[in-house]
XYZ file of N, CA and C in Angstrom:
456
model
N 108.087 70.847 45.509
C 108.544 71.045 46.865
C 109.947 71.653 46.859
N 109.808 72.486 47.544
C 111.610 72.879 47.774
C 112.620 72.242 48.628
N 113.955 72.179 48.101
C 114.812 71.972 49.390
C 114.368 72.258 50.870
N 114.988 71.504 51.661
C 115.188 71.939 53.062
C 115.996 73.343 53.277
N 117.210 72.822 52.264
C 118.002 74.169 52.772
C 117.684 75.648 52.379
N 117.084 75.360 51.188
C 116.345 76.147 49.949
C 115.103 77.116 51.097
N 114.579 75.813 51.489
C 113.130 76.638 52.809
C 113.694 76.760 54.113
N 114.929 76.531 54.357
C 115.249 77.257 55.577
C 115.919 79.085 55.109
N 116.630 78.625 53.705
C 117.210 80.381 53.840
C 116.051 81.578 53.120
N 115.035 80.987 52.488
C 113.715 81.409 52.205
C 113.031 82.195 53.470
N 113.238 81.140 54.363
C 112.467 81.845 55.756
C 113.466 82.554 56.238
N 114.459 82.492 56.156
C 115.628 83.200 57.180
C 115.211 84.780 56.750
N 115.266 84.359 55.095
C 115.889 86.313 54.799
C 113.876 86.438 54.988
N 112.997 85.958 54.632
C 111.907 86.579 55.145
C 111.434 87.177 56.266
N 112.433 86.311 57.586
C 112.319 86.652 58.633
C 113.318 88.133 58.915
N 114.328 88.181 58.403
C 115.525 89.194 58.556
C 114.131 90.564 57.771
N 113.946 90.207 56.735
C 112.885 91.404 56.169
C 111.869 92.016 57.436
N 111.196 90.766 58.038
C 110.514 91.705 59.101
C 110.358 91.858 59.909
N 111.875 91.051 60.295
C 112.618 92.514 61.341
C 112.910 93.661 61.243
N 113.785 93.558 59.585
C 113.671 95.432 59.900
C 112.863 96.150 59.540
N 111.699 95.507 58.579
C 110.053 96.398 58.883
C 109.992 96.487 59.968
N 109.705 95.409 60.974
C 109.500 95.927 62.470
C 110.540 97.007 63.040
N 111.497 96.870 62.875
C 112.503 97.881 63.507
C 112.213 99.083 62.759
N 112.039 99.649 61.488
C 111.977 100.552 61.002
C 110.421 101.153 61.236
N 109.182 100.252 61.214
C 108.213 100.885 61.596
C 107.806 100.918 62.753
N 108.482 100.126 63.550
C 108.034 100.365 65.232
C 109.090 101.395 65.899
N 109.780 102.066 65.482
C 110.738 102.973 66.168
C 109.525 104.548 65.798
N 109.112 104.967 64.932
C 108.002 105.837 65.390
C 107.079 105.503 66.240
N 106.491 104.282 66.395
C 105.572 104.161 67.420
C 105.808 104.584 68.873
N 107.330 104.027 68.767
C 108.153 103.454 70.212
C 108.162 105.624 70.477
N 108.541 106.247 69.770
C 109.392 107.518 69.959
C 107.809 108.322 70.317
N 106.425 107.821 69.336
C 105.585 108.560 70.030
C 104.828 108.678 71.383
N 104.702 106.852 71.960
C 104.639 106.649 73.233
C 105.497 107.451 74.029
N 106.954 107.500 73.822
C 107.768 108.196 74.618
C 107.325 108.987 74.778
N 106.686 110.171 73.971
C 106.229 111.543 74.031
C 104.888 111.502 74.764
N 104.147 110.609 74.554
C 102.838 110.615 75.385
C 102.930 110.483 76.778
N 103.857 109.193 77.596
C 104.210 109.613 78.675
C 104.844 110.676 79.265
N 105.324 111.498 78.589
C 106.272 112.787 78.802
C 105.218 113.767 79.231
N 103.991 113.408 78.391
C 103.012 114.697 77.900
C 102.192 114.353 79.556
N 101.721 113.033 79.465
C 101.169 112.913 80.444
C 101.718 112.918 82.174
N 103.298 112.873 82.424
C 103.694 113.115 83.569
C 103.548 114.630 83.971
N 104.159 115.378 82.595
C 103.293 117.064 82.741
C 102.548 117.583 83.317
N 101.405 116.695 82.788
C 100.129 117.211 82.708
C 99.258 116.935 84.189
N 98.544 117.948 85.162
C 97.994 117.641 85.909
C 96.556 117.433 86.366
N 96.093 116.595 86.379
C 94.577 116.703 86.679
C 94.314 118.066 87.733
N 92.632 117.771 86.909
C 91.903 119.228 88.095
C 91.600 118.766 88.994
N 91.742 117.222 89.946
C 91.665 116.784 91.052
C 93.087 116.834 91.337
N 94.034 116.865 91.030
C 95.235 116.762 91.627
C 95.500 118.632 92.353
N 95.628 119.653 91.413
C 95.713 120.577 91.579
C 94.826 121.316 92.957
N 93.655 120.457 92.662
C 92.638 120.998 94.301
C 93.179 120.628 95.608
N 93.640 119.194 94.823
C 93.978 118.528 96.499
C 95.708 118.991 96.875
N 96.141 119.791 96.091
C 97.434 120.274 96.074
C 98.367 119.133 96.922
N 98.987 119.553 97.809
C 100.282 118.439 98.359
C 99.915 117.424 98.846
N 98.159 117.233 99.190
C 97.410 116.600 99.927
C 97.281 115.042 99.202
N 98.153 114.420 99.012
C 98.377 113.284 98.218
C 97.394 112.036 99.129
N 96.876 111.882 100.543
C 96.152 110.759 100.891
C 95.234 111.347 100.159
N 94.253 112.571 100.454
C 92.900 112.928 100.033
C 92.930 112.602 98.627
N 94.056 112.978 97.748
C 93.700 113.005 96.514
C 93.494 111.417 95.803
N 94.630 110.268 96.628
C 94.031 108.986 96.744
C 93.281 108.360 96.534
N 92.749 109.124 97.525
C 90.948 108.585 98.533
C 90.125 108.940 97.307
N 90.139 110.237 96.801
C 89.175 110.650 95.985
C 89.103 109.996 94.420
N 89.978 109.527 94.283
C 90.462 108.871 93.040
C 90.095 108.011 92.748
N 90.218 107.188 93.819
C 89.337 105.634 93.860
C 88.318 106.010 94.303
N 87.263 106.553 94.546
C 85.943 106.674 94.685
C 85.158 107.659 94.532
N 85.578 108.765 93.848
C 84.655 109.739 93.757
C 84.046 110.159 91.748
N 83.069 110.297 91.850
C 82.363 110.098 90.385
C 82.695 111.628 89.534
N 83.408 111.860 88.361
C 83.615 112.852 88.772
C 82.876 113.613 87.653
N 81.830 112.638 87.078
C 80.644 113.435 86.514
C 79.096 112.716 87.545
N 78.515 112.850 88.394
C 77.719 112.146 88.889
C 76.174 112.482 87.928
N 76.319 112.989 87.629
C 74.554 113.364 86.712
C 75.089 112.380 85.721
N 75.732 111.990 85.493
C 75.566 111.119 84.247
C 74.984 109.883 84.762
N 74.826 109.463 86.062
C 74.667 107.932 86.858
C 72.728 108.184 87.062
N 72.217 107.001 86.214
C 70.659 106.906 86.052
C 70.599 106.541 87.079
N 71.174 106.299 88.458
C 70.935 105.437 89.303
C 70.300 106.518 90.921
N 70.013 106.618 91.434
C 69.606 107.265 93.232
C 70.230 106.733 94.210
N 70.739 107.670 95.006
C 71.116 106.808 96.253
C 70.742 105.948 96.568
N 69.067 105.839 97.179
C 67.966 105.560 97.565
C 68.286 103.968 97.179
N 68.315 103.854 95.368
C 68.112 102.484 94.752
C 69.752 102.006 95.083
N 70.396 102.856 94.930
C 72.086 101.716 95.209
C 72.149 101.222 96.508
N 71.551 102.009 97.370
C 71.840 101.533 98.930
C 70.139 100.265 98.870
N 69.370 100.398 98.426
C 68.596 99.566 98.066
C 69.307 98.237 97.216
N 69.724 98.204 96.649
C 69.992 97.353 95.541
C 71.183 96.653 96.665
N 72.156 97.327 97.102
C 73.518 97.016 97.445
C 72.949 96.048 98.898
N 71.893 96.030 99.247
C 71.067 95.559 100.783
C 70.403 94.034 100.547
N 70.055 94.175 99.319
C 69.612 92.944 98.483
C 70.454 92.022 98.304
N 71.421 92.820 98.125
C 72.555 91.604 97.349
C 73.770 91.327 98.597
N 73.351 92.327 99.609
C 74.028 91.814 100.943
C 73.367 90.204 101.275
N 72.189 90.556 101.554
C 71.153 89.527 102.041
C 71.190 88.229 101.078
N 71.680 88.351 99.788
C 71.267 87.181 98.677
C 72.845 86.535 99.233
N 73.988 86.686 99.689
C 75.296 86.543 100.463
C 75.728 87.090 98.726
N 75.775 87.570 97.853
C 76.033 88.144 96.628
C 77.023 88.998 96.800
N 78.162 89.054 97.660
C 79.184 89.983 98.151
C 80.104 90.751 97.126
N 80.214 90.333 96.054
C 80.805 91.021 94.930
C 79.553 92.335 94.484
N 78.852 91.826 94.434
C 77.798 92.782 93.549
C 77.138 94.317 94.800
N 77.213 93.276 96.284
C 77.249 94.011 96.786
C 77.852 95.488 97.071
N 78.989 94.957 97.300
C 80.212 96.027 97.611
C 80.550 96.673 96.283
N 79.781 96.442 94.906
C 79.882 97.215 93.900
C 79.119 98.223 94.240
N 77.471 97.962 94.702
C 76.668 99.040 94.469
C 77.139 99.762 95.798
N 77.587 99.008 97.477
C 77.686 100.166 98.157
C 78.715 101.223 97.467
N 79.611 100.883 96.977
C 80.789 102.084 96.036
C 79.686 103.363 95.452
N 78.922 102.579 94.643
C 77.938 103.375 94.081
C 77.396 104.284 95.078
N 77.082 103.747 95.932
C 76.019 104.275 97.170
C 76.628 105.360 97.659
N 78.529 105.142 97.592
C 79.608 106.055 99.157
C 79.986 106.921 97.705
N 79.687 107.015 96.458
C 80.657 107.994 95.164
C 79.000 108.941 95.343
N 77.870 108.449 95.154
C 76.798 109.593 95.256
C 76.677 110.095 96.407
N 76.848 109.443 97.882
C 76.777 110.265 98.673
C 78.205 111.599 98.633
N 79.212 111.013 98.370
C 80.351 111.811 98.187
C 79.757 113.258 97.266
N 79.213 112.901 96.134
C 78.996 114.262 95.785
C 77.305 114.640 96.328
N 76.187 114.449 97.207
C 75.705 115.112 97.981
C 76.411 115.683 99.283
N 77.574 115.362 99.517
C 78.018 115.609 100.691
C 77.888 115.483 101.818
N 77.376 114.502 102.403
C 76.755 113.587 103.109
C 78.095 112.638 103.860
N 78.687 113.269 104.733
C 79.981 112.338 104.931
C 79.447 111.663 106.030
N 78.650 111.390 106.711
C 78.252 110.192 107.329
C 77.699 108.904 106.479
N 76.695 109.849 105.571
C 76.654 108.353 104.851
C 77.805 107.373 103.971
N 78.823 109.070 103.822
C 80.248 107.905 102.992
C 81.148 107.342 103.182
N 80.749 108.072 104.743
C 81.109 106.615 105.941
C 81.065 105.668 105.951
N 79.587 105.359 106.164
C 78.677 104.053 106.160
C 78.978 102.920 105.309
N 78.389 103.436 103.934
C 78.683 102.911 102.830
C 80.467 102.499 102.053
N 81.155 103.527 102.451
C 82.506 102.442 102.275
C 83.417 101.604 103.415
N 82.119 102.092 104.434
C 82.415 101.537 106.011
C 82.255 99.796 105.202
N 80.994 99.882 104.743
C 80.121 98.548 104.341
C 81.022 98.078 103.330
N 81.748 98.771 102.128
C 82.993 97.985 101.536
C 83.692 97.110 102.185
N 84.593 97.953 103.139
C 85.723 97.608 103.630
C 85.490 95.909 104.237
N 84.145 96.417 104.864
C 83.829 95.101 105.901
C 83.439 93.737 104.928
N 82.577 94.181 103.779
C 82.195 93.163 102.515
C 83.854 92.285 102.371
N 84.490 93.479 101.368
C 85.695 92.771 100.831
C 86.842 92.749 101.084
N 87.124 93.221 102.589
C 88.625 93.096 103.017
C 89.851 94.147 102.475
N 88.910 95.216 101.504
C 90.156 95.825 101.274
C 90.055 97.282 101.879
N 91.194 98.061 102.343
C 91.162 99.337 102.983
C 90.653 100.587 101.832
N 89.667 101.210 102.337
C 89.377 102.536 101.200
C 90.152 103.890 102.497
N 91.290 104.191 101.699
C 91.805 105.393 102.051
C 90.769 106.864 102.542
N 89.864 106.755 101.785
C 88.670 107.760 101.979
C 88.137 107.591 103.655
N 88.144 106.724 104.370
C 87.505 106.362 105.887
C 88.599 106.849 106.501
N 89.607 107.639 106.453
C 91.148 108.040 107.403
C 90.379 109.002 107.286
N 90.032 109.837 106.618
C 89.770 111.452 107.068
C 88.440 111.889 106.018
N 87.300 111.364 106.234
C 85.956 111.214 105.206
C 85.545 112.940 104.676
N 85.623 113.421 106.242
C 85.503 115.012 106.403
C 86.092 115.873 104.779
N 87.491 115.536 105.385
C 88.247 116.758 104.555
C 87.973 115.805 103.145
N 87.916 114.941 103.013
C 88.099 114.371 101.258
C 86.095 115.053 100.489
N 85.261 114.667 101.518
C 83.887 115.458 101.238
C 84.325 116.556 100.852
N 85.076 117.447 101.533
C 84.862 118.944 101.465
C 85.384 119.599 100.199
N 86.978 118.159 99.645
C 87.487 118.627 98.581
C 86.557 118.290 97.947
N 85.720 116.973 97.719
C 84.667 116.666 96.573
C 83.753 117.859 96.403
N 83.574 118.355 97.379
C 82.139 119.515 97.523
C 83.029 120.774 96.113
N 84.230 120.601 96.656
C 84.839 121.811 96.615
C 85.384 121.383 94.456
N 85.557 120.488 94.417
C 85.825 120.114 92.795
C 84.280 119.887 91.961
N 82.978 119.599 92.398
C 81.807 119.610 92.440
C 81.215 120.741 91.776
N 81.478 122.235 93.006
C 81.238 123.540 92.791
C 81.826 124.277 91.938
N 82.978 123.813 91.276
C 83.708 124.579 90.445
C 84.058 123.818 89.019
N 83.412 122.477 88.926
C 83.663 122.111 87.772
C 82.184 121.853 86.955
N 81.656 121.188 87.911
C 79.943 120.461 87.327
C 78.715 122.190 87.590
N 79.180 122.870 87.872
C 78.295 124.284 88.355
C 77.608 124.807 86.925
């Protein structure tokens, strides 16, 4: 067994060691994050650039619009189906998941009454405001409009 004092300065300088491993190998980490946020304040999405100064629409569209929709195995048809079920079961979480589902596919058919409806049916499920119901019109038209020129 060792001293006390023996295993306290044992741990001390072990501990002093990796600190300055840590200091010496976490200062590249630290300097490349720096650069990644740098890279990424730069850098602008192809939804930002459409919706140009239009910062509610681009919002709105952010939180709810799919922005590959063929990749989703799912149909309107069955989310607004599915999302009706789970209204009725009082299942309100699962609900207001699939209407999302229901108001991001109608968003890219373009269908702004139904993406009305359907994040009408959010809002009312879970109490929280979807920016997309202030102006459904123009945020469709940008979806139509990022739709036609990216997924084409």
């Amino acid at each position: 067994m060792l001293d006390k004092p023996l295993k306290l300065k044992i741990l001390y300088n072990f501990s002093l060691i990796g600190g300055i491993g840590m200091r010496f190998f976490g200062r590249k980490k630290k300097e490349e994050t720096l650069k990644n946020v740098e890279t990424a304040k730069e850098s602008v999405t192809e939804l930002e650039k459409l919706c140009g100064n239009d910062k509610e629409v681009y919002e709105a569209l952010l939180n709810t619009m799919f922005l590959d929709p063929k990749k989703i195995d799912v149909s309107l048809e069955d989310a607004v189906k599915r999302a009706k079920n789970f209204e009725k079961n009082k299942d309100l979480l699962r609900a207001k998941v699939w209407y999302e589902i229901a108001g991001g596919l109608a968003l890219y058919k373009g269908d702004a009454k139904k993406v009305k409806e359907y994040f009408g049916k959010c809002e009312k499920i879970s109490g929280e405001k979807y920016l997309i119901l202030k102006n459904v019109e123009k945020a469709v038209s940008k979806a139509q409009e990022y739709y036609r020129k990216y997924l084409a």
